[in-house]
PDB file of C-alpha atoms in Angstrom:
ATOM      1  CA  MET M   1       4.881  44.386  12.887  1.00 63.00           C
ATOM      2  CA  ILE M   2       3.616  47.131  14.953  1.00 72.00           C
ATOM      3  CA  GLY M   3       2.320  48.699  11.788  1.00 83.00           C
ATOM      4  CA  GLN M   4      -0.325  45.800  11.757  1.00 83.00           C
ATOM      5  CA  PRO M   5      -2.507  47.217  14.292  1.00 85.00           C
ATOM      6  CA  LEU M   6      -2.330  50.764  12.595  1.00 85.00           C
ATOM      7  CA  ALA M   7      -3.734  49.286   9.420  1.00 87.00           C
ATOM      8  CA  MET M   8      -6.344  47.265  10.951  1.00 84.00           C
ATOM      9  CA  GLU M   9      -7.251  50.665  12.334  1.00 84.00           C
ATOM     10  CA  ASP M  10      -7.283  52.015   8.570  1.00 83.00           C
ATOM     11  CA  VAL M  11      -9.693  49.244   7.561  1.00 80.00           C
ATOM     12  CA  PHE M  12     -12.132  49.761  10.863  1.00 76.00           C
ATOM     13  CA  SER M  13     -12.269  53.254  10.028  1.00 78.00           C
ATOM     14  CA  PHE M  14     -12.240  53.782   6.214  1.00 78.00           C
ATOM     15  CA  PHE M  15     -14.691  51.249   5.463  1.00 83.00           C
ATOM     16  CA  LEU M  16     -16.631  49.975   8.165  1.00 83.00           C
ATOM     17  CA  GLU M  17     -17.136  53.526   9.633  1.00 84.00           C
ATOM     18  CA  SER M  18     -17.624  55.562   6.603  1.00 86.00           C
ATOM     19  CA  ALA M  19     -20.028  52.694   4.914  1.00 87.00           C
ATOM     20  CA  PHE M  20     -22.212  53.170   7.628  1.00 91.00           C
ATOM     21  CA  LEU M  21     -22.172  56.531   8.598  1.00 90.00           C
ATOM     22  CA  GLY M  22     -22.849  57.089   4.860  1.00 90.00           C
ATOM     23  CA  LEU M  23     -25.824  54.761   5.041  1.00 90.00           C
ATOM     24  CA  LEU M  24     -26.863  56.703   8.577  1.00 88.00           C
ATOM     25  CA  LEU M  25     -26.599  60.288   6.917  1.00 90.00           C
ATOM     26  CA  PHE M  26     -28.064  59.748   3.348  1.00 89.00           C
ATOM     27  CA  GLY M  27     -30.306  57.038   4.382  1.00 86.00           C
ATOM     28  CA  GLU M  28     -32.261  57.915   6.971  1.00 81.00           C
ATOM     29  CA  LYS M  29     -35.429  58.459   4.823  1.00 84.00           C
ATOM     30  CA  ARG M  30     -34.783  55.739   2.568  1.00 89.00           C
ATOM     31  CA  ILE M  31     -34.391  52.764   5.101  1.00 90.00           C
ATOM     32  CA  SER M  32     -36.076  51.582   8.090  1.00 90.00           C
ATOM     33  CA  ARG M  33     -35.742  52.716  11.593  1.00 90.00           C
ATOM     34  CA  GLY M  34     -34.194  49.477  12.516  1.00 93.00           C
ATOM     35  CA  LEU M  35     -31.573  49.606   9.978  1.00 93.00           C
ATOM     36  CA  HIS M  36     -30.730  53.354  10.701  1.00 92.00           C
ATOM     37  CA  LEU M  37     -30.351  52.688  14.200  1.00 93.00           C
ATOM     38  CA  PHE M  38     -28.164  49.483  13.090  1.00 94.00           C
ATOM     39  CA  ALA M  39     -25.949  51.762  11.093  1.00 92.00           C
ATOM     40  CA  ALA M  40     -25.428  54.071  14.360  1.00 93.00           C
ATOM     41  CA  PHE M  41     -24.608  51.091  16.074  1.00 94.00           C
ATOM     42  CA  MET M  42     -22.252  50.148  13.536  1.00 92.00           C
ATOM     43  CA  VAL M  43     -20.806  53.479  13.235  1.00 91.00           C
ATOM     44  CA  PHE M  44     -20.183  53.467  16.967  1.00 90.00           C
ATOM     45  CA  LEU M  45     -18.825  50.145  17.010  1.00 90.00           C
ATOM     46  CA  GLY M  46     -16.371  51.100  14.379  1.00 88.00           C
ATOM     47  CA  SER M  47     -14.878  54.165  16.139  1.00 87.00           C
ATOM     48  CA  TRP M  48     -14.862  52.497  19.498  1.00 89.00           C
ATOM     49  CA  ILE M  49     -12.372  49.385  17.803  1.00 88.00           C
ATOM     50  CA  SER M  50     -10.463  51.871  15.799  1.00 88.00           C
ATOM     51  CA  GLY M  51      -9.403  53.450  18.646  1.00 89.00           C
ATOM     52  CA  PHE M  52      -8.258  50.234  20.210  1.00 91.00           C
ATOM     53  CA  PHE M  53      -5.960  49.864  17.666  1.00 90.00           C
ATOM     54  CA  ILE M  54      -4.685  53.420  17.538  1.00 90.00           C
ATOM     55  CA  ILE M  55      -4.462  52.706  21.627  1.00 93.00           C
ATOM     56  CA  VAL M  56      -2.676  49.298  20.774  1.00 93.00           C
ATOM     57  CA  THR M  57       0.111  51.287  18.723  1.00 90.00           C
ATOM     58  CA  ASP M  58       0.443  53.927  21.492  1.00 92.00           C
ATOM     59  CA  ALA M  59       0.489  51.577  24.435  1.00 93.00           C
ATOM     60  CA  TRP M  60       3.715  49.617  22.628  1.00 91.00           C
ATOM     61  CA  MET M  61       5.472  52.654  22.206  1.00 89.00           C
ATOM     62  CA  GLN M  62       5.010  54.010  25.832  1.00 92.00           C
ATOM     63  CA  HIS M  63       5.260  50.114  27.479  1.00 92.00           C
ATOM     64  CA  PRO M  64       6.762  47.564  24.725  1.00 91.00           C
ATOM     65  CA  VAL M  65       6.287  44.038  25.458  1.00 92.00           C
ATOM     66  CA  ALA M  66       6.323  40.757  22.816  1.00 91.00           C
ATOM     67  CA  TYR M  67       9.444  42.181  21.104  1.00 91.00           C
ATOM     68  CA  GLU M  68      12.896  40.859  20.566  1.00 93.00           C
ATOM     69  CA  ARG M  69      16.028  43.124  19.691  1.00 92.00           C
ATOM     70  CA  LEU M  70      17.945  41.818  16.409  1.00 92.00           C
ATOM     71  CA  SER M  71      21.494  41.994  16.186  1.00 94.00           C
ATOM     72  CA  ASN M  72      21.255  44.971  13.643  1.00 94.00           C
ATOM     73  CA  GLY M  73      19.950  47.161  16.260  1.00 89.00           C
ATOM     74  CA  THR M  74      16.222  47.076  15.552  1.00 88.00           C
ATOM     75  CA  TYR M  75      13.196  45.388  17.132  1.00 86.00           C
ATOM     76  CA  ALA M  76      11.052  43.185  15.887  1.00 87.00           C
ATOM     77  CA  VAL M  77       7.748  41.903  17.675  1.00 88.00           C
ATOM     78  CA  THR M  78       7.353  38.230  18.520  1.00 91.00           C
ATOM     79  CA  SER M  79       3.741  38.038  18.999  1.00 91.00           C
ATOM     80  CA  PHE M  80       1.023  39.747  17.691  1.00 88.00           C
ATOM     81  CA  TRP M  81      -1.691  38.398  20.624  1.00 92.00           C
ATOM     82  CA  GLY M  82       0.962  39.698  23.071  1.00 92.00           C
ATOM     83  CA  LEU M  83       1.080  43.456  21.088  1.00 90.00           C
ATOM     84  CA  LEU M  84      -2.751  43.329  21.539  1.00 91.00           C
ATOM     85  CA  MET M  85      -2.978  42.105  25.073  1.00 93.00           C
ATOM     86  CA  ASN M  86      -0.414  44.468  26.450  1.00 93.00           C
ATOM     87  CA  PRO M  87      -1.726  45.520  30.102  1.00 93.00           C
ATOM     88  CA  TRP M  88      -0.832  49.065  29.250  1.00 93.00           C
ATOM     89  CA  THR M  89      -3.301  48.653  26.368  1.00 94.00           C
ATOM     90  CA  TRP M  90      -5.901  48.380  28.514  1.00 93.00           C
ATOM     91  CA  LEU M  91      -5.618  51.126  31.332  1.00 93.00           C
ATOM     92  CA  GLN M  92      -5.071  53.783  28.230  1.00 94.00           C
ATOM     93  CA  TYR M  93      -8.005  52.475  26.106  1.00 95.00           C
ATOM     94  CA  ALA M  94     -10.311  53.000  29.363  1.00 94.00           C
ATOM     95  CA  HIS M  95      -8.805  56.253  30.095  1.00 94.00           C
ATOM     96  CA  ASN M  96      -9.111  57.416  26.619  1.00 93.00           C
ATOM     97  CA  MET M  97     -12.381  56.277  25.766  1.00 91.00           C
ATOM     98  CA  SER M  98     -14.153  57.475  29.003  1.00 91.00           C
ATOM     99  CA  GLY M  99     -12.890  61.183  28.204  1.00 88.00           C
ATOM    100  CA  ALA M 100     -14.329  60.983  25.336  1.00 71.00           C
TER     101      ALA M 100
END
């Protein structure tokens, strides 16, 4: 289940960002200024959301929450929302994105 945030990051990174980045770069003279501004905003939003899911995974590795240890010695995440709302995530995300 810890791979779920990384899969979500891939979706936002490769689909959302790349589609609007292509529109932003190659459609500059073909689309209106408003649509060009919207494409720029979507690239911005996609990269910040993508960064969030990467930080979620890293924060869980640094400060694991919402998990249980199984009898075979592995760990399983018990709550996806607990994983996303890890308090450590918000500190790391603010630190990372303010430096970006």
